[in-house]
CSV table of C-alpha atoms and ligand atoms in Angstrom, one decimal:
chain,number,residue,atom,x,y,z
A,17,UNK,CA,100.4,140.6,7.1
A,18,UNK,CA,102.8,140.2,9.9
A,19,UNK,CA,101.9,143.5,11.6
A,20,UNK,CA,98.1,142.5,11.5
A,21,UNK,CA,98.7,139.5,12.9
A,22,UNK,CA,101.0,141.4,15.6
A,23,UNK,CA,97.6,144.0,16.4
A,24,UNK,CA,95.5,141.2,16.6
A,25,UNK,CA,98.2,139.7,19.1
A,26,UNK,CA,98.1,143.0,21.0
A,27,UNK,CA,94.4,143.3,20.8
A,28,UNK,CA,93.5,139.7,22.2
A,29,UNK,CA,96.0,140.0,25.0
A,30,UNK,CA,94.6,143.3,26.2
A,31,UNK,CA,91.3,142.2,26.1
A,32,UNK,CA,92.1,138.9,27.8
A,33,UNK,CA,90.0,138.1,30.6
A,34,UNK,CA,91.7,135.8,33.7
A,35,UNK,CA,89.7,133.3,34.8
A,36,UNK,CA,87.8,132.9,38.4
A,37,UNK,CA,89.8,130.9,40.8
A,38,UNK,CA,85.9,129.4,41.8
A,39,UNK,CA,85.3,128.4,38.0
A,40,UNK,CA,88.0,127.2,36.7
A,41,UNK,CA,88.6,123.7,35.8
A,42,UNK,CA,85.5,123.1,37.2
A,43,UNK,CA,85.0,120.3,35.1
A,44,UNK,CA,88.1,119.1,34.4
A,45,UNK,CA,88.4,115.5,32.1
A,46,UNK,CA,84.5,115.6,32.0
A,47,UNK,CA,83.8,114.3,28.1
A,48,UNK,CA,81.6,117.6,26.3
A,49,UNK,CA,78.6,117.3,25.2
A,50,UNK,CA,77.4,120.1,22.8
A,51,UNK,CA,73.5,120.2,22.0
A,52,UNK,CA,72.7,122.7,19.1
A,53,UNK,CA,69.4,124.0,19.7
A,54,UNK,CA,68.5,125.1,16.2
A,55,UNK,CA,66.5,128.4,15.9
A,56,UNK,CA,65.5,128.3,19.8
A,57,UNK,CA,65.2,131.4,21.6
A,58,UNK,CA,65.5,132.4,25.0
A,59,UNK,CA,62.1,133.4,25.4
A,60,UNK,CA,60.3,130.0,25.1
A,61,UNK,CA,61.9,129.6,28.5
A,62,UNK,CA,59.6,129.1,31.2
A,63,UNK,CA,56.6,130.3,28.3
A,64,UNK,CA,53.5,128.7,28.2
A,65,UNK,CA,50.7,128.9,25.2
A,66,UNK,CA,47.2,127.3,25.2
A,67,UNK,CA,47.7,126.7,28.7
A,68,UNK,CA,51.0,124.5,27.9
A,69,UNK,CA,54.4,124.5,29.6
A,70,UNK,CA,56.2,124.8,25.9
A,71,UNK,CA,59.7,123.3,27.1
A,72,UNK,CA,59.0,121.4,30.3
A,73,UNK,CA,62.1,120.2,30.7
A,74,UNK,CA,64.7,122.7,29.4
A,75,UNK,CA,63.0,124.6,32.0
A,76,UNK,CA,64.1,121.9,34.7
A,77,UNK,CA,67.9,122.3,33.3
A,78,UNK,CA,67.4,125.9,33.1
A,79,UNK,CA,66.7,126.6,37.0
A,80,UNK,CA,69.3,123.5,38.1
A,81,UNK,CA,71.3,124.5,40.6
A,82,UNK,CA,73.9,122.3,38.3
A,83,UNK,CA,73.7,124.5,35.5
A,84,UNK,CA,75.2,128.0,34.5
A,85,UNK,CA,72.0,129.3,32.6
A,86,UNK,CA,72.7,132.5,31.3
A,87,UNK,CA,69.3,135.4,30.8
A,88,UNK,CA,71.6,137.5,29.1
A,89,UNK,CA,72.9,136.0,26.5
A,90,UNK,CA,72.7,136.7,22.7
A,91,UNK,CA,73.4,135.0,19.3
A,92,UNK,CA,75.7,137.1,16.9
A,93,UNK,CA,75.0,135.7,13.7
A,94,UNK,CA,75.0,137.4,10.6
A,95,UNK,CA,74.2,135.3,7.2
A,96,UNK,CA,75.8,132.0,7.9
A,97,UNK,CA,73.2,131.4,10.5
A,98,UNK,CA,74.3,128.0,12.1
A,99,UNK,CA,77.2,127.8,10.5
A,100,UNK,CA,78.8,130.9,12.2
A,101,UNK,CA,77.5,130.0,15.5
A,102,UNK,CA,79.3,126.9,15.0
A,103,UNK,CA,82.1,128.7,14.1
A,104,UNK,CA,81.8,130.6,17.2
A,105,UNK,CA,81.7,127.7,19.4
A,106,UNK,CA,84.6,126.1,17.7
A,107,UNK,CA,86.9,128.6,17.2
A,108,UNK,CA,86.2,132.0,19.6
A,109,UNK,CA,86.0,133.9,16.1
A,110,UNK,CA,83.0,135.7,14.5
A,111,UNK,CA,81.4,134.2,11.0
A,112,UNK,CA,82.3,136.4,8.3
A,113,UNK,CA,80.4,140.1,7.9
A,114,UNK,CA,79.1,138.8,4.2
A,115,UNK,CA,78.0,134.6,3.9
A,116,UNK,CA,79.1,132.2,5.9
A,117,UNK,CA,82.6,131.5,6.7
A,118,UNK,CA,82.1,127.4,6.6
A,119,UNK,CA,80.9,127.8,3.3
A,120,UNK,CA,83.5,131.0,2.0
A,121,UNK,CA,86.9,130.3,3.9
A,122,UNK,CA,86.3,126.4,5.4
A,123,UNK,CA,87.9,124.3,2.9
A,124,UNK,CA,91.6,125.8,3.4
A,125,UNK,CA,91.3,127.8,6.7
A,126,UNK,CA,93.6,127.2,9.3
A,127,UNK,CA,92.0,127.1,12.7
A,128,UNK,CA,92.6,126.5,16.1
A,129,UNK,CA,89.4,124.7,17.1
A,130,UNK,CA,87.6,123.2,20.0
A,131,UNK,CA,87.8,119.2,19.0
A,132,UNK,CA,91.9,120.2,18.2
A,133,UNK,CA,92.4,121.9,21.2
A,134,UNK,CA,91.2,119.1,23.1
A,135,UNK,CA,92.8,116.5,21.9
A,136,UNK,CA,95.7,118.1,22.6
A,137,UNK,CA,94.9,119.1,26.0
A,138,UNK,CA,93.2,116.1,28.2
A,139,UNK,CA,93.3,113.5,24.3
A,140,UNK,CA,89.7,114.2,24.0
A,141,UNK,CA,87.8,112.2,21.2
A,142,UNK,CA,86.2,114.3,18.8
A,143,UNK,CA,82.6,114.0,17.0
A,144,UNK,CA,80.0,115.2,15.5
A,145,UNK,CA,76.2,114.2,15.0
A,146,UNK,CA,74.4,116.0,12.1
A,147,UNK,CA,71.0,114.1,10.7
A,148,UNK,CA,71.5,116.0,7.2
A,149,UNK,CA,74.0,115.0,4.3
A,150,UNK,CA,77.8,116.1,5.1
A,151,UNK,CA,78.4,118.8,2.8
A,152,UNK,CA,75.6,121.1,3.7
A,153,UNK,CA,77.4,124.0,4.7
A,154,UNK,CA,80.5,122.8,3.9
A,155,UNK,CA,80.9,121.1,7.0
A,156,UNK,CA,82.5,117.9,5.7
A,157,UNK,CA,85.3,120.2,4.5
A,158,UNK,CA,85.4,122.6,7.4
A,159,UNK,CA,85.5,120.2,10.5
A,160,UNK,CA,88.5,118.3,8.7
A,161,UNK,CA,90.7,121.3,9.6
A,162,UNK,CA,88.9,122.1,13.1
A,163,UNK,CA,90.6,118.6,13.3
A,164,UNK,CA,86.7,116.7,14.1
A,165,UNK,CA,87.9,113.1,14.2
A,166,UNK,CA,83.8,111.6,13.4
A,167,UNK,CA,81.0,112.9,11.4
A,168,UNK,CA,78.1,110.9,11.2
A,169,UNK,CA,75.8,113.0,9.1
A,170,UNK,CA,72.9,111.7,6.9
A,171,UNK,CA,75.2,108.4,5.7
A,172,UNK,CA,75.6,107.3,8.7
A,173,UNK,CA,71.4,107.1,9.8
A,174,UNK,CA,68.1,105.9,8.2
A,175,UNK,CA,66.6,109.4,7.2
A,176,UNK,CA,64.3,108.0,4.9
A,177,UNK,CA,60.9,108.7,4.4
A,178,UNK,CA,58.3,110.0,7.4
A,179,UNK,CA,61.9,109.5,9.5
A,180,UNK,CA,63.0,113.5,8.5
A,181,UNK,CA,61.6,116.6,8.3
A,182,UNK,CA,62.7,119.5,5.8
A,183,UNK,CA,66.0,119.6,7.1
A,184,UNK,CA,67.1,116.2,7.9
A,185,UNK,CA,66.7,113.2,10.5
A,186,UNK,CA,64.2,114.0,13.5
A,187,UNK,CA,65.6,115.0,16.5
A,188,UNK,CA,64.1,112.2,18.6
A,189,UNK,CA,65.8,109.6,16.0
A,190,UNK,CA,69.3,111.7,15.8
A,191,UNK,CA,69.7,111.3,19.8
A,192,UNK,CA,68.0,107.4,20.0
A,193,UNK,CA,70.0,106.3,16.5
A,194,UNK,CA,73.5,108.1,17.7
A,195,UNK,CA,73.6,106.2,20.9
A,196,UNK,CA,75.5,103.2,19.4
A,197,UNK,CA,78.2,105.3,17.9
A,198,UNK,CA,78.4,107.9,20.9
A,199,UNK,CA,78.8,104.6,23.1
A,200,UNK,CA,81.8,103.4,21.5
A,201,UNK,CA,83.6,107.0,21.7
A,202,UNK,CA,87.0,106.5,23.2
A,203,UNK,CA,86.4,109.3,26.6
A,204,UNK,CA,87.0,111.8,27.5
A,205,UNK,CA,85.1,112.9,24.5
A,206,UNK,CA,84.0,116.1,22.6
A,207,UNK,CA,80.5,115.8,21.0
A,208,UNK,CA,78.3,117.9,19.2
A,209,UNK,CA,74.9,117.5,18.2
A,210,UNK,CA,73.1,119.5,15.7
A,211,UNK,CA,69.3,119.3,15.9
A,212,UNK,CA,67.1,120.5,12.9
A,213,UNK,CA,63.2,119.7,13.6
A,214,UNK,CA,63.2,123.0,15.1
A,215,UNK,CA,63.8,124.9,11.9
A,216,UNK,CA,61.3,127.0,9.5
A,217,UNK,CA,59.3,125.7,8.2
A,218,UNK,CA,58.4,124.1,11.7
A,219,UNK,CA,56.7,121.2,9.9
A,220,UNK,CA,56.4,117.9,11.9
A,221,UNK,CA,53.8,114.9,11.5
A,222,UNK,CA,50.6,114.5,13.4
A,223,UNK,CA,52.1,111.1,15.1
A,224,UNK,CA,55.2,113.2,16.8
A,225,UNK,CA,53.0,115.9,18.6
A,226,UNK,CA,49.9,116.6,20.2
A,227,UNK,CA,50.9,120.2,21.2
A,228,UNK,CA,48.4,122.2,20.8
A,229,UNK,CA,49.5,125.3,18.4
A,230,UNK,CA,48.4,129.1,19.1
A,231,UNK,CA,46.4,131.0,16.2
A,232,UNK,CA,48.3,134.1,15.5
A,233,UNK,CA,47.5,134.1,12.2
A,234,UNK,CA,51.4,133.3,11.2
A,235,UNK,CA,51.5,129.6,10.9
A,236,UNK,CA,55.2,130.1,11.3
A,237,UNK,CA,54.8,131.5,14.5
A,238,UNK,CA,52.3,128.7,15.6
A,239,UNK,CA,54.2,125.9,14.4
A,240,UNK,CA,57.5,127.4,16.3
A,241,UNK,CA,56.1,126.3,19.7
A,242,UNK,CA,55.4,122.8,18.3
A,243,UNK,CA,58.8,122.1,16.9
A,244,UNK,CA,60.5,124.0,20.4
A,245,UNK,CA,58.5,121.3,22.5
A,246,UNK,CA,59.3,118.7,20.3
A,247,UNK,CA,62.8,119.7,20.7
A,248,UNK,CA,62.4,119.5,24.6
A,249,UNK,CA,61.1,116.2,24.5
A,250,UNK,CA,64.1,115.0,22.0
A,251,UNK,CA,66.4,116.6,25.0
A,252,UNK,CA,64.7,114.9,27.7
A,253,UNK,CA,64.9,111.1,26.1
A,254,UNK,CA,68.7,112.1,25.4
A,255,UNK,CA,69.4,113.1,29.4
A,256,UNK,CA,67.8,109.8,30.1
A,257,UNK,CA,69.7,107.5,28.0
A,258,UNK,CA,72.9,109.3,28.8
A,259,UNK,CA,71.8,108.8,32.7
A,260,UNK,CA,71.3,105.0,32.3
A,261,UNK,CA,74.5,104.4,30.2
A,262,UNK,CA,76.6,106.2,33.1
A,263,UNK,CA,77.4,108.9,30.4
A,264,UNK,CA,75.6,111.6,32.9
A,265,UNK,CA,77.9,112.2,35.6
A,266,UNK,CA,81.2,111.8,33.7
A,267,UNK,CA,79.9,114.9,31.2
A,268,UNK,CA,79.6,118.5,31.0
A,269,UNK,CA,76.1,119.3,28.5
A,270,UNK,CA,75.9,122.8,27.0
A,271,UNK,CA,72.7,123.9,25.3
A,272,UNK,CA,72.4,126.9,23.2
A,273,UNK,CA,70.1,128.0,20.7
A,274,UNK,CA,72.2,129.4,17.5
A,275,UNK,CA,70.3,131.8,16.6
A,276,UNK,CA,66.3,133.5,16.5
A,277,UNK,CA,63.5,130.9,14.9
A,278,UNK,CA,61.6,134.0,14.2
A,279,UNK,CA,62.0,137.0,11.8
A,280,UNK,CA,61.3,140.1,13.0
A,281,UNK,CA,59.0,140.3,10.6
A,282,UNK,CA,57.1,138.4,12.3
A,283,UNK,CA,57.3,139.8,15.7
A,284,UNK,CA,54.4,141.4,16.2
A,285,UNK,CA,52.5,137.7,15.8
A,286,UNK,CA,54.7,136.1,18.0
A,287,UNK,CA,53.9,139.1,20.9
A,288,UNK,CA,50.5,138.2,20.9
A,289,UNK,CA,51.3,134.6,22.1
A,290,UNK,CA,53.2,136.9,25.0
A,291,UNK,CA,49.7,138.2,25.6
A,292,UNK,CA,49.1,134.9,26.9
A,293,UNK,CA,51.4,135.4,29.4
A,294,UNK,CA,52.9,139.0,29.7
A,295,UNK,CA,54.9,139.1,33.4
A,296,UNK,CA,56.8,136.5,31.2
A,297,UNK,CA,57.2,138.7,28.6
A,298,UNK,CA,58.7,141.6,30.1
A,299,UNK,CA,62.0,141.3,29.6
A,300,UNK,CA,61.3,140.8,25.6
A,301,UNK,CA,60.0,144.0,24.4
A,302,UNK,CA,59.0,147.0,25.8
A,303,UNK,CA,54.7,146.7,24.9
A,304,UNK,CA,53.6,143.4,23.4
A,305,UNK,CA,51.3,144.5,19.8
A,306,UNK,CA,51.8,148.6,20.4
A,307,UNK,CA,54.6,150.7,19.3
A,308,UNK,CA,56.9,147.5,18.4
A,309,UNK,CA,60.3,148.8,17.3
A,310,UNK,CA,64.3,147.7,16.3
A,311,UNK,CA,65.1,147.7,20.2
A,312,UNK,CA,62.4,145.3,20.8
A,313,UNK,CA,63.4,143.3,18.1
A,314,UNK,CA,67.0,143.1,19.8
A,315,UNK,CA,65.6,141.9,23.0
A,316,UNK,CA,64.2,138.9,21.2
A,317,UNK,CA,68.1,138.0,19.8
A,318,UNK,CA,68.5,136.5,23.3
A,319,UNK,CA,69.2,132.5,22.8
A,320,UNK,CA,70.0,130.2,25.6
A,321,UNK,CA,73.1,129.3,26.8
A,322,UNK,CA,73.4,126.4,29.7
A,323,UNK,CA,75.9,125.0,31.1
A,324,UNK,CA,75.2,121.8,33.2
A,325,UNK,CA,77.7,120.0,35.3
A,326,UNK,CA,76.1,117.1,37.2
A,327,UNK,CA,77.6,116.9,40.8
A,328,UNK,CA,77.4,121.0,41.0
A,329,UNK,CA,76.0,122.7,43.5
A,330,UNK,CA,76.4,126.2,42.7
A,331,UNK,CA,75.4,126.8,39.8
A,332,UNK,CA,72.3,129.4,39.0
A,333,UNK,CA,70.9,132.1,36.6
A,334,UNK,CA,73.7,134.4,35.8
A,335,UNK,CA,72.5,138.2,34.4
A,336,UNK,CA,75.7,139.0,32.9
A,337,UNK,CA,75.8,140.6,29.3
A,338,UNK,CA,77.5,138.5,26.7
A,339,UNK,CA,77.7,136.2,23.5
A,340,UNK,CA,78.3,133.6,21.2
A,341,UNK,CA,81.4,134.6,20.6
A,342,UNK,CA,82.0,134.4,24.8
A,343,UNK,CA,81.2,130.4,24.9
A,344,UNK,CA,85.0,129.1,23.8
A,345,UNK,CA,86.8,130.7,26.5
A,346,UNK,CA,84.3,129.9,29.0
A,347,UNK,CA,84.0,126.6,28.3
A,348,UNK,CA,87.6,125.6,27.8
A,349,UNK,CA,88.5,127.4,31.6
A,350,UNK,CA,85.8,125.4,33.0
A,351,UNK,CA,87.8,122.3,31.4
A,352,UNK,CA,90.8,123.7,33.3
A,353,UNK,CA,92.6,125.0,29.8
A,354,UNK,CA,94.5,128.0,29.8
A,355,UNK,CA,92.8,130.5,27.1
A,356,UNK,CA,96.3,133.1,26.9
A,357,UNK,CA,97.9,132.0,23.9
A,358,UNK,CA,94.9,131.9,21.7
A,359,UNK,CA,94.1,133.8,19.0
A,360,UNK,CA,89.8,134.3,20.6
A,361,UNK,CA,87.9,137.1,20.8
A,362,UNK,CA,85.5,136.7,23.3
A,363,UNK,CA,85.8,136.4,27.2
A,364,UNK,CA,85.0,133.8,29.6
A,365,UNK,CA,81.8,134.7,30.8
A,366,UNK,CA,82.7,133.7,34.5
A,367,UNK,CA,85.3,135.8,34.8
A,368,UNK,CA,85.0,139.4,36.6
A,369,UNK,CA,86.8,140.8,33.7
A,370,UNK,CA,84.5,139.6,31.4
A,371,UNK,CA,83.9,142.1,28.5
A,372,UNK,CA,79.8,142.9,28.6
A,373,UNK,CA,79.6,144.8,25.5
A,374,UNK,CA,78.0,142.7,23.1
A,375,UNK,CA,78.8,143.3,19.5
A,376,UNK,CA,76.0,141.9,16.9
A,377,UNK,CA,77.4,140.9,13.5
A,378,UNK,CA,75.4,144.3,11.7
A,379,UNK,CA,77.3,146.6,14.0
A,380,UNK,CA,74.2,146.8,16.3
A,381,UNK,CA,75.4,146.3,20.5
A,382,UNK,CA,73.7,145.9,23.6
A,383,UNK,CA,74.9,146.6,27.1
A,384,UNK,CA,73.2,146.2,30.4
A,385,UNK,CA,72.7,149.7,30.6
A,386,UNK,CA,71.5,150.9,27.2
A,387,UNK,CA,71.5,149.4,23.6
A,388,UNK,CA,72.7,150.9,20.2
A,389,UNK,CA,70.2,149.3,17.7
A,390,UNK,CA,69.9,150.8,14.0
A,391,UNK,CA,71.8,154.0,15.3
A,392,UNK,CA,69.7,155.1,18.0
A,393,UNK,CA,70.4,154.6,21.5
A,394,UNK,CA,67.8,152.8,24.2
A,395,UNK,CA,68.1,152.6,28.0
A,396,UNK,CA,67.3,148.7,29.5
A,397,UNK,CA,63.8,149.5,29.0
A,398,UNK,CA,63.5,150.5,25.7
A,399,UNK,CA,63.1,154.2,25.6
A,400,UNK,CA,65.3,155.9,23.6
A,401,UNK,CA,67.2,158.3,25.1
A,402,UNK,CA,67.5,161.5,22.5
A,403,UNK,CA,69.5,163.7,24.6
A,404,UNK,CA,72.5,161.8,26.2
A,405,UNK,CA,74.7,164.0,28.7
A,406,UNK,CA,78.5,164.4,27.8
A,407,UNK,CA,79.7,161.6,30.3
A,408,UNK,CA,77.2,159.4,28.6
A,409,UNK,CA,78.2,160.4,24.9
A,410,UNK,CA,81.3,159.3,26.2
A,411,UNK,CA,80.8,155.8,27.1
A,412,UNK,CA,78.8,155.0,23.9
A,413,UNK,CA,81.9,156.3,22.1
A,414,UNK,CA,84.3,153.8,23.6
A,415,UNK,CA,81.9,151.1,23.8
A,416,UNK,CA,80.7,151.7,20.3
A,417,UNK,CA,84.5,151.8,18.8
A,418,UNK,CA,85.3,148.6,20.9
A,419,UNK,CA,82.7,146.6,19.1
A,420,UNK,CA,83.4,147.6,16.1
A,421,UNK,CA,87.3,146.9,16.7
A,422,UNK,CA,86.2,143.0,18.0
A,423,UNK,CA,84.7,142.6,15.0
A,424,UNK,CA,87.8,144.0,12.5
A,425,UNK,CA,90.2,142.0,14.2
A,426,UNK,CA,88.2,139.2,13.8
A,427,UNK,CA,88.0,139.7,10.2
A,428,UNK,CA,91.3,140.8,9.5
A,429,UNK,CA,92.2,137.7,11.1
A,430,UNK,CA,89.9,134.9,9.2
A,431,UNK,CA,89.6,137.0,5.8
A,432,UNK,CA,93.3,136.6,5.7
A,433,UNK,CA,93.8,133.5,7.4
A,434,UNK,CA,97.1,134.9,9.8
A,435,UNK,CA,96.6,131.6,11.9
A,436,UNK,CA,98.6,130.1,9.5
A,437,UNK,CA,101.8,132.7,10.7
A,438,UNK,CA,101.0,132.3,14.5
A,439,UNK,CA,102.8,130.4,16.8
A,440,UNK,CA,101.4,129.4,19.4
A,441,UNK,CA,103.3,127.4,22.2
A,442,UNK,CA,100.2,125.6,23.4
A,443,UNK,CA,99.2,124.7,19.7
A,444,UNK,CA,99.9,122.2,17.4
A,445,UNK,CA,98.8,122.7,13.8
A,446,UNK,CA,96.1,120.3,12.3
A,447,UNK,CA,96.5,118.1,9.2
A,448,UNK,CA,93.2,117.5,7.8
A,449,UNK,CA,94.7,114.7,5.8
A,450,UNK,CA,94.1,112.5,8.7
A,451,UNK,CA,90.5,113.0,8.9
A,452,UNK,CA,88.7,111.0,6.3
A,453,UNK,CA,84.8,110.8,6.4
A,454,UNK,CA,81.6,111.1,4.1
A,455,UNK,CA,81.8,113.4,1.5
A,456,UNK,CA,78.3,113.9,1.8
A,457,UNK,CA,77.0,111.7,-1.0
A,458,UNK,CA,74.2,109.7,0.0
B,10,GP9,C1,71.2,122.3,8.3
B,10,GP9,C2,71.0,123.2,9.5
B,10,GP9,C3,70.3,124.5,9.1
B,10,GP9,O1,72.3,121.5,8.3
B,10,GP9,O2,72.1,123.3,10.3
B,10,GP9,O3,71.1,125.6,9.1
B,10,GP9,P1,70.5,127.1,9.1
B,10,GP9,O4,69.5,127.2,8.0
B,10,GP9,O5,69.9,127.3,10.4
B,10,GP9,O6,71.7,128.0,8.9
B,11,MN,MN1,70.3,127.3,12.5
């Protein structure tokens, strides 16, 4: 075990990217503010249907000069769905290949996490704000020893009756009814929300939306773009409160969707919505209804990522390649917190040596050059290129052998649990005896 742990070592330091001298600590001492936007993809940016902007005012954060809004940027989830991208975001590792690692490995895993990484470095105050009960995906288990401080979860909230949806409190009530206990957060603090009106079945009552739905004839599909500009709206009313408290300008918001809202199975509904709207389409798919293939499919695993900073100036739509995986280090540099003793396997998307080669959790990658999706190999534009030259066979070698490798060490690293033999000098190990919230009995 100790000569894994030592690969891994070797591994993360080579592939260690140094920070931008513009970027970093950016937003030093601002409190965090982490908005999970469940199931939302990256192409219901700037998309209308029926004549309707769909997320008026994502779209405003999205083209901020204040925010880091990324076009390029994908989820990596495999069967634990939210709970990896959480454990993305929290820890700079990828979910398990099989399940979800919150739900497998979260009860006894030794991390090095966001909320204990912060307290450590600036005495941030931890939280989390989940309308569902605590245990669902073993998140009342796994947070204790990401050392979260708070989980307010479905105990903590009136989620009765026509106040929730399938899974849990509506968003509009999660932001409005968090308020009091965000307010009385010791700062700087770390907070996450996790929304959940966005997710299938996409159900919400007549008296929360007038949007008018599309007729694809997949009610899933339809309903999507009713839940997403529900979503927008919850967003907005949150932005506002947080202005009037003062809350605004002392924080850093990131946004990101965890993961698609719809299957590829149902793809070929959802393009005719883009049908609606194609020059908005084109960057999803090579041909809207025709000839709809795996590489398509892989353009619609792009989920948002922004980073808003209040105060900034120079912010803007950055085209790099990169993932999930990518957020930690990115984030914590912007914080002003060194990233070189940690055991992550992403880079900070900011830096010039970030690592473009993004690795999906079924071994699938895409580049900004070319994609490997099922085995074959597209250019950007979808065509798949048969008859690569030797120079070209040569860089899908490498490329394809260092997602692979991300993904092992990963693995290696969380199936055995080594971060309970490293030693890290900027690290000091959590007790999850000192966390003590819901169980998750209602
Ligand atoms: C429920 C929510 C949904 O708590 O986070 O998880 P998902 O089904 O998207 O993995
Ligand atoms: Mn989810």
């Amino acid at each position: 075990k100790k000569s894994e742990l030592t690969s891994i070592e070797k591994y993360v330091k080579h592939h260690y990217a140094k920070p931008s001298n513009v970027t970093f600590a950016k937003a030093k001492g601002k409190n965090v503010i982490i908005i999970h936007l469940e199931s939302f993809q990256q192409f219901l940016i700037d998309d209308k249907v029926e004549g309707q902007t769909v997320t008026p005012f994502l779209n405003s954060i999205y083209h901020s000069k204040s925010t880091y809004s990324f076009s390029n940027f994908f989820h990596q989830v495999g069967q634990g769905k939210t709970s990896d991208a959480e454990n993305m975001l929290e820890t700079g590792t990828f979910g398990t290949a099989q399940g979800s690692l919150f739900a497998q490995l979260g009860s006894d895993q030794t991390f090095q996490a966001a909320p204990a990484i912060l307290k450590q470095h600036g005495n941030y105050t931890s939280a989390v704000f989940h309308g569902n009960t605590a245990s669902f995906w073993n998140r009342n288990s796994t947070y204790k020893n990401m050392g979260y401080e708070n989980f307010f979860s479905a105990s903590d909230f009136d989620v009765s009756g026509d106040k929730s949806t399938t899974y849990g409190l509506k968003d509009k009530l999660l932001f409005k009814d968090s308020i009091k206990y965000l307010q009385h957060l010791q700062q700087p603090f770390y907070a996450k929300y996790i929304t959940v009106s966005n997710h299938i079945p996409y159900t919400l009552d007549d008296e929360d939306s007038t949007f008018k739905t599309p007729s694809t004839g997949d009610k899933t599909v339809d309903n999507y773009f009713k839940t997403a500009n529900y979503l927008d709206q919850s967003v907005e009313e949150f932005f506002n409160f947080l202005k009037k408290s003062g809350l605004y300008d002392d924080s850093m918001i990131v946004l990101y969707g965890d993961h698609y809202g719809i299957s590829n199975s149902s793809n070929t509904a959802l393009a005719k919505t883009f049908e609606q709207d194609p020059d908005h389409f084109k960057e999803f798919g090579s041909n809207p209804t025709e000839n709809w293939n795996n590489w398509d499919n892989s353009q619609l695993q792009r989920v948002p990522l922004m980073i808003h900073i209040p105060g900034m100036k120079d912010g803007g739509i950055q085209s790099q390649y990169g993932g999930e995986i990518d957020v930690l280090p990115t984030i914590l540099h912007l914080l002003g917190i060194s990233t070189k003793n940690y055991i992550q396997f992403g880079t900070d998307l900011l830096s010039k040596q970030h690592d473009q080669v993004v690795a999906f959790r079924n071994n699938d990658y895409v580049t900004p050059t070319y994609s490997s999706i099922g085995g074959k190999l597209y250019d950007s534009s979808g065509n798949e290129i048969t008859d690569p030259n030797t120079t070209f066979k040569k860089k899908v070698e490498k490329d394809r052998k260092a997602a692979k490798e991300q993904l092992a060490m990963s693995d290696s690293l969380n199936e055995k649990n080594l971060l309970r033999f490293y030693k890290n000098p900027d690290f000091k190990k959590v007790n999850s005896a000192n966390y003590n919230y819901s169980d998750g009995l209602t």
